[in-house]
mmCIF file of C-alpha atoms in Angstrom:
data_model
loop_
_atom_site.group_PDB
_atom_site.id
_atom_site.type_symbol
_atom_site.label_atom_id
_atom_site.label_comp_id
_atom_site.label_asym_id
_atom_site.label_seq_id
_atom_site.Cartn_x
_atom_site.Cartn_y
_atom_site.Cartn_z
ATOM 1 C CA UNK A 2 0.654 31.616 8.965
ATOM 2 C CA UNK A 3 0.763 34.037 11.867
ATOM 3 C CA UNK A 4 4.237 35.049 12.813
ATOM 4 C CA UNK A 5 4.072 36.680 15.810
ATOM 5 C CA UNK A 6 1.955 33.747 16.706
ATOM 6 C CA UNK A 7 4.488 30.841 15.651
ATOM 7 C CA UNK A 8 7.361 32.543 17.221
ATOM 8 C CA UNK A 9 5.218 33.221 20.687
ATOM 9 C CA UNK A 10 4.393 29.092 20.414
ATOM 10 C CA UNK A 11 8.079 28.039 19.246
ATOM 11 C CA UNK A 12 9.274 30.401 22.826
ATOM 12 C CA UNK A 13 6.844 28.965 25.199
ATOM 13 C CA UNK A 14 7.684 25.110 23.977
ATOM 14 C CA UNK A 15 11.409 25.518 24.542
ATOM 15 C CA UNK A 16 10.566 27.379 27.740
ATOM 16 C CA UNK A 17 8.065 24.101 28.710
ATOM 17 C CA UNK A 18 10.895 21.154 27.468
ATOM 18 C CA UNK A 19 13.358 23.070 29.768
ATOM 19 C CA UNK A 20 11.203 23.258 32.189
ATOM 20 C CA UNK A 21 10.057 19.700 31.949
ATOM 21 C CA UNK A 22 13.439 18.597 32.473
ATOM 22 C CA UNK A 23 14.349 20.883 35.247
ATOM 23 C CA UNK A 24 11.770 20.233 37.661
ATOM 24 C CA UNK A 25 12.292 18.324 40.413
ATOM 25 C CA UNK A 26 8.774 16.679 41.034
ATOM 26 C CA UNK A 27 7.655 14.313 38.554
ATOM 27 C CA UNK A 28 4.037 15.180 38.695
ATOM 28 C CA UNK A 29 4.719 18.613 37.322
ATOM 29 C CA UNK A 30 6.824 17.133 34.938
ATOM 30 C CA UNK A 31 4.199 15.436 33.694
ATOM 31 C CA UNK A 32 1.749 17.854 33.346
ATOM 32 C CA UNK A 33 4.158 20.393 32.042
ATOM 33 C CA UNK A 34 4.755 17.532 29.169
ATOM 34 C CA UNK A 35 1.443 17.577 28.339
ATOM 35 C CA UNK A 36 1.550 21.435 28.423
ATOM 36 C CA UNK A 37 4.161 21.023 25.709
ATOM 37 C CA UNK A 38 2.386 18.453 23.640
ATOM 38 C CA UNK A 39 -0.759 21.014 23.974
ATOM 39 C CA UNK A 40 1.746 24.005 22.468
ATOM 40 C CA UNK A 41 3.190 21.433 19.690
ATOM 41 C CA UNK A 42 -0.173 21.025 18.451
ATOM 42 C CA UNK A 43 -0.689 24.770 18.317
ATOM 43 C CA UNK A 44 2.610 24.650 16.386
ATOM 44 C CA UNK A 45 1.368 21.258 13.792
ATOM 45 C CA UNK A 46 -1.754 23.317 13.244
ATOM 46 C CA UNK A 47 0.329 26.330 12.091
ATOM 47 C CA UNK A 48 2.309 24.269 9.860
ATOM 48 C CA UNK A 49 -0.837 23.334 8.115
ATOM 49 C CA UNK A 50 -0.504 19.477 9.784
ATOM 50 C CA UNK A 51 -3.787 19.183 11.012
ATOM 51 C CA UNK A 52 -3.737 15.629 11.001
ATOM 52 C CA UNK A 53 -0.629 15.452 13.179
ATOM 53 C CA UNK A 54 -1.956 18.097 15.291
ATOM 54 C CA UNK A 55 -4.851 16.039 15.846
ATOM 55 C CA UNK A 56 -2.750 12.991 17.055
ATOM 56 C CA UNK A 57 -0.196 15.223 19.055
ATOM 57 C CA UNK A 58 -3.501 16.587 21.400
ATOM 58 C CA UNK A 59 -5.424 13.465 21.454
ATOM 59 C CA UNK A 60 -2.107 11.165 22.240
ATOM 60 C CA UNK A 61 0.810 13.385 23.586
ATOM 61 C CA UNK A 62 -1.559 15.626 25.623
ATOM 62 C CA UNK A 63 -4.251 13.142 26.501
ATOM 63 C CA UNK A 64 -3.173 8.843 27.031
ATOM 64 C CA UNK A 65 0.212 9.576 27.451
ATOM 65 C CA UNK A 66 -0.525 11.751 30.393
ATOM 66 C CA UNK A 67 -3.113 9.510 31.995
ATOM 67 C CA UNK A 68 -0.272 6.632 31.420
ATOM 68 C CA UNK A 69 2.587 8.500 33.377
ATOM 69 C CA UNK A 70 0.802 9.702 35.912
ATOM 70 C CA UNK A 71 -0.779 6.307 36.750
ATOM 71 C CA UNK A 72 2.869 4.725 36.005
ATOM 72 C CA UNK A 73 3.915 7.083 38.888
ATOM 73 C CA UNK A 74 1.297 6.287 40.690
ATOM 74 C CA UNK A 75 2.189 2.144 40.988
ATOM 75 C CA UNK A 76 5.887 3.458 41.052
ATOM 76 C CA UNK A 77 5.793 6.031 44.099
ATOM 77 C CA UNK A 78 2.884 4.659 45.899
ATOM 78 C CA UNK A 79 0.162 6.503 47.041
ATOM 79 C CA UNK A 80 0.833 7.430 50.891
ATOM 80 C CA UNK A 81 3.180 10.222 49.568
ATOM 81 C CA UNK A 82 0.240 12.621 47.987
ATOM 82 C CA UNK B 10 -9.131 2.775 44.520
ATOM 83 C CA UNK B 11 -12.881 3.547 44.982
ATOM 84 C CA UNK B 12 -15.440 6.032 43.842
ATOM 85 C CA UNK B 13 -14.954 10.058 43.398
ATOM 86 C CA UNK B 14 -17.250 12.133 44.428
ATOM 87 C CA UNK B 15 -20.997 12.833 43.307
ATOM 88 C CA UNK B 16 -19.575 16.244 41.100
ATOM 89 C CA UNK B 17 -17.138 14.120 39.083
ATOM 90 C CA UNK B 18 -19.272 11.051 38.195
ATOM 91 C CA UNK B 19 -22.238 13.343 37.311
ATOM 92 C CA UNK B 20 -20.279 15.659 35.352
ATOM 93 C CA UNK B 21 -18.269 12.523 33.632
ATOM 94 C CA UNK B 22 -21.656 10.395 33.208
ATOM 95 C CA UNK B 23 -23.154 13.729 31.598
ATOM 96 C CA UNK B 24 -19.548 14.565 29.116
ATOM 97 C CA UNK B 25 -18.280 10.650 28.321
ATOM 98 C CA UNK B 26 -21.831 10.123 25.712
ATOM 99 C CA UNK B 27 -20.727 13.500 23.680
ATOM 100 C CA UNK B 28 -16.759 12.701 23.716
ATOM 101 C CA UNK B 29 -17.890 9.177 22.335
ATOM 102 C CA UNK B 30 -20.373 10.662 19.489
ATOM 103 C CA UNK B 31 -16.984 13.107 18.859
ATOM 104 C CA UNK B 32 -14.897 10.110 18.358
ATOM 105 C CA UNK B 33 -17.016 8.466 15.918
ATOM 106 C CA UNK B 34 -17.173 11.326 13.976
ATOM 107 C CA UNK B 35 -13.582 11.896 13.595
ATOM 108 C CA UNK B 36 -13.411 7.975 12.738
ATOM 109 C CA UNK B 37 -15.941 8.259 10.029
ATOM 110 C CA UNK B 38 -14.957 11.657 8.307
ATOM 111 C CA UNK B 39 -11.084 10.096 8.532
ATOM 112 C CA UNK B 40 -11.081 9.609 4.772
ATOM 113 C CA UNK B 41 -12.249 12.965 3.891
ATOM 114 C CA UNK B 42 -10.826 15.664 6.360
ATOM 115 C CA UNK B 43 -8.457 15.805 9.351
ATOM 116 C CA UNK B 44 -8.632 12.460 11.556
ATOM 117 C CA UNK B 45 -9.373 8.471 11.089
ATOM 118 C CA UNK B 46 -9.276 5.409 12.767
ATOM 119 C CA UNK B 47 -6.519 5.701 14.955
ATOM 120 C CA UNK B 48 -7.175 9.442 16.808
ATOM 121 C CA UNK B 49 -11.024 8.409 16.673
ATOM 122 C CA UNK B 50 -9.915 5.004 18.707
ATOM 123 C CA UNK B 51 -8.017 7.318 21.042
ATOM 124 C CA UNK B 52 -10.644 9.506 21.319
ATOM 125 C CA UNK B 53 -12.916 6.380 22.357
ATOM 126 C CA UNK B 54 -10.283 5.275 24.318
ATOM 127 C CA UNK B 55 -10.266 8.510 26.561
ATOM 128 C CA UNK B 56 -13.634 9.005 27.332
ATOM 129 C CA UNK B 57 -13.189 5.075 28.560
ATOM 130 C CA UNK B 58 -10.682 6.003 31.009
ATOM 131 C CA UNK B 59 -12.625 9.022 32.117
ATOM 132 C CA UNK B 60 -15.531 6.566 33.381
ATOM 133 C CA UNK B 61 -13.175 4.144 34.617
ATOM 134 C CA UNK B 62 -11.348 7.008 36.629
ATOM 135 C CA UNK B 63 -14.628 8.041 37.782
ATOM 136 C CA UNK B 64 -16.438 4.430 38.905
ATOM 137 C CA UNK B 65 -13.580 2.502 39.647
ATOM 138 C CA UNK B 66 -12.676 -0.718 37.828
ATOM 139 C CA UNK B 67 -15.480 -2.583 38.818
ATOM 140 C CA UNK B 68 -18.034 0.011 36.937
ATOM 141 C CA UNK B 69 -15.677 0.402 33.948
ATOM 142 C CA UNK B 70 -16.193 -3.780 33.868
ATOM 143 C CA UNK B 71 -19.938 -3.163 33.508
ATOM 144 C CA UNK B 72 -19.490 -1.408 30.457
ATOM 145 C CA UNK B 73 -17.120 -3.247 29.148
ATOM 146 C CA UNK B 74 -16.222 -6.314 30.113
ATOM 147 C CA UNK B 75 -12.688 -8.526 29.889
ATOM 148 C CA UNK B 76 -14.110 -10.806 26.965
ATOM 149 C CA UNK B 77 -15.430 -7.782 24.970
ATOM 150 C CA UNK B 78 -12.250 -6.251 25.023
ATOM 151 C CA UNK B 79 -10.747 -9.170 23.928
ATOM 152 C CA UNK B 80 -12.796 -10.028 21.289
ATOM 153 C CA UNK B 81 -12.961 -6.189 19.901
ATOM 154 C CA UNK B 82 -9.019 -6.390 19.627
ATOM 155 C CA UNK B 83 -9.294 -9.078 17.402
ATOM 156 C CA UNK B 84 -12.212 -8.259 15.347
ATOM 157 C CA UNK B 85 -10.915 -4.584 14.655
ATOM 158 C CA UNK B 86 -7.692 -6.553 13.402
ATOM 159 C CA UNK B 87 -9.716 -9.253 11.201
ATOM 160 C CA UNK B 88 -12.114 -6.527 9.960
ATOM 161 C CA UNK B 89 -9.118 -4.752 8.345
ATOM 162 C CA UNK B 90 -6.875 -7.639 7.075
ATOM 163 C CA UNK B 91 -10.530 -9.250 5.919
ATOM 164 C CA UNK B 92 -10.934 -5.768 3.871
ATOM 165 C CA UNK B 93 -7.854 -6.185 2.833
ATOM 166 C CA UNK B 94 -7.810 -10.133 1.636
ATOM 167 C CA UNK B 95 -11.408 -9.469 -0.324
ATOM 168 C CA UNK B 96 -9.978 -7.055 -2.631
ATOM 169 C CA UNK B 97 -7.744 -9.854 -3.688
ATOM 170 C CA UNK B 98 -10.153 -12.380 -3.782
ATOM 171 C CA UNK B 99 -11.869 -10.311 -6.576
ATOM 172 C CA UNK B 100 -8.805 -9.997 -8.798
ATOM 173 C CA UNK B 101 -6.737 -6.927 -7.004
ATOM 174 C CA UNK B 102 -4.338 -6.310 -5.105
ATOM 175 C CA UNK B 103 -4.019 -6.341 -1.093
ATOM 176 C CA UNK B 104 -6.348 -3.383 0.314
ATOM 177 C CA UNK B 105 -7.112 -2.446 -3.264
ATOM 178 C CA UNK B 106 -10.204 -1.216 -2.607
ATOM 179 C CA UNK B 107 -11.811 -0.282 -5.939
ATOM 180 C CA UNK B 108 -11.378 -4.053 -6.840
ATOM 181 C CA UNK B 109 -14.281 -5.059 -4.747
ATOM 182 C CA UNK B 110 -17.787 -5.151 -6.371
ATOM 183 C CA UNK B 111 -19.960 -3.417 -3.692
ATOM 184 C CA UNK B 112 -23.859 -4.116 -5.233
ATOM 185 C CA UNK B 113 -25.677 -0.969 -6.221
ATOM 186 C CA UNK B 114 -22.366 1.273 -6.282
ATOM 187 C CA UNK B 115 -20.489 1.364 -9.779
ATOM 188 C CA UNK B 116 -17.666 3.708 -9.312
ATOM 189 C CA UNK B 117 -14.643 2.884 -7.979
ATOM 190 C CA UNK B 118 -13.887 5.923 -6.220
ATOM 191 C CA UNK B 119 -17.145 5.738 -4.386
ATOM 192 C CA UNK B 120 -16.553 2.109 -3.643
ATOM 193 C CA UNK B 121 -13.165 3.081 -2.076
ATOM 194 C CA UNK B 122 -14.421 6.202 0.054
ATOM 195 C CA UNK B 123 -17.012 3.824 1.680
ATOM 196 C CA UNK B 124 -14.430 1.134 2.730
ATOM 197 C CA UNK B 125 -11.975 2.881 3.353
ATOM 198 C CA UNK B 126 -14.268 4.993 5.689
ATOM 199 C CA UNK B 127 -16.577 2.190 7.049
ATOM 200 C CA UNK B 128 -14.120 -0.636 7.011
ATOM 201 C CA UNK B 129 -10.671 0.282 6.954
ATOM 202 C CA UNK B 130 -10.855 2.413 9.723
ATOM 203 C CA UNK B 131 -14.156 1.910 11.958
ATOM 204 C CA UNK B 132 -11.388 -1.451 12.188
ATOM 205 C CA UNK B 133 -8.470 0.517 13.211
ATOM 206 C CA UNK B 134 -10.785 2.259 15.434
ATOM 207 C CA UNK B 135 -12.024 -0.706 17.164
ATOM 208 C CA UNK B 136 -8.761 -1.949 17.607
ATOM 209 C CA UNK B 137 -6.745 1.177 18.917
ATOM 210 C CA UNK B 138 -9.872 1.689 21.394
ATOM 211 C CA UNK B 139 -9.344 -1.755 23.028
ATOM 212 C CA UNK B 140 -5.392 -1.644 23.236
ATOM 213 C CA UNK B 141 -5.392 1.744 24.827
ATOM 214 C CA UNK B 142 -8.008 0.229 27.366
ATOM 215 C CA UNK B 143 -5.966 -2.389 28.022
ATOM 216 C CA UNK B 144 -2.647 -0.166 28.614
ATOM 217 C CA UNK B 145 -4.553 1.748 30.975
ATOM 218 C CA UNK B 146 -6.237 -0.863 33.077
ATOM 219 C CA UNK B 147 -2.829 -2.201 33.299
ATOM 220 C CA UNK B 148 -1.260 0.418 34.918
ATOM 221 C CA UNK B 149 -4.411 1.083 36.948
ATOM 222 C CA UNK B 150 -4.525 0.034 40.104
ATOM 223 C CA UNK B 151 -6.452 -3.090 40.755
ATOM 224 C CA UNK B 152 -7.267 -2.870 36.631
ATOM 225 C CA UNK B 153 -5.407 -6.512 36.196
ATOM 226 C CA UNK B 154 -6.576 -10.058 37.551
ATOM 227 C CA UNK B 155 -2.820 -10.655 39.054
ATOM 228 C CA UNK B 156 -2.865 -8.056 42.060
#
């Protein structure tokens, strides 16, 4: 356990969520969530949950993201890049 | 949507082979250390949509097709529950794995490491590979039959 380190993680994932929710494009949304899902792993690891860490940056920070942004894709339509 | 450009599909063709020999590590040391069937599959999964992202639909088909992705759904499924339904066909309970006489392995922990990391969850892995394909190539566009 690194304290300096948990409580410099714990910061920049409330600073990500809020920021997640307060942005006003969607595609930054998304990739900010997966910047968040990135930092929780960070966060499992320290907790000594490896395992969850290992689902949190292979699910929350990889499919999910590929299924949003393709979800926002079919939902926005792609003239509006 | 149709092809990227040559510096994505090399670099993807050259990456996807190592993310897939990753994945099947993580499903076989699942028993024994951080991992299993499930992040493995995801793993698989994801270096799936990377090629599909890369060559379109039409050369993610070529590596695997409709019917194989139908038929590894199911088998990932059957290979677990048929785990499962063997250990009580030799006197145990469900997914009792030390039940099963394996021939030339006596002890039961051993026989339980090896299903649980051959079987169980090369299974899982199989399975959670071809759903997350599926997910995908449904919200891809042009991945379903219907549009």
């Amino acid at each position: 356990m690194i304290w300096s380190l948990d409580i410099a993680m714990l910061f920049f994932l409330v600073v990500a969520a809020l920021a997640a929710i307060s942005v006003k494009d969607l595609l930054s949304a998304v990739i900010i969530l997966s910047l968040y899902s990135l930092i929780m792993a960070i966060v499992w690891v320290e907790l000594r949950a490896v395992d969850v860490a290992f689902t949190e940056a292979s699910v929350g920070a990889g499919i999910t993201t590929v299924l949003f942004i393709f979800a926002l894709v079919r939902t926005t339509g792609r003239s509006e890049d | 949507m149709k092809e990227e450009d040559v510096i994505i599909r090399t670099v993807i063709r050259l990456i996807v082979p190592f993310i897939q020999i990753f994945g099947l590590y993580v499903i076989f040391h699942g028993g024994s250390g951080p991992g299993g069937g499930f992040q493995g599959g995801v793993i698989l999964a994801a270096s799936m949509i990377l090629y599909v992202m890369a060559f379109g639909v039409t050369g993610g088909r070529r590596k695997l097709t409709e019917k194989t992705n139908m038929i590894m759904r199911s088998t990932g499924v059957l290979i677990f529950s048929g785990i499962g339904l063997l250990a009580i066909l030799f006197g145990g309970k469900y997914l009792d794995y030390g039940a099963v006489p394996l021939p030339f392995i006596h002890h039961a922990a051993e026989v339980r490491a090896l299903l649980i990391d051959g079987g169980v969850e090369v299974g899982i892995g199989i399975t959670v590979m071809a759903v997350m394909v599926t997910i995908f190539l449904e919200f891809y566009p042009g991945g379903t039959s219907d549009d």
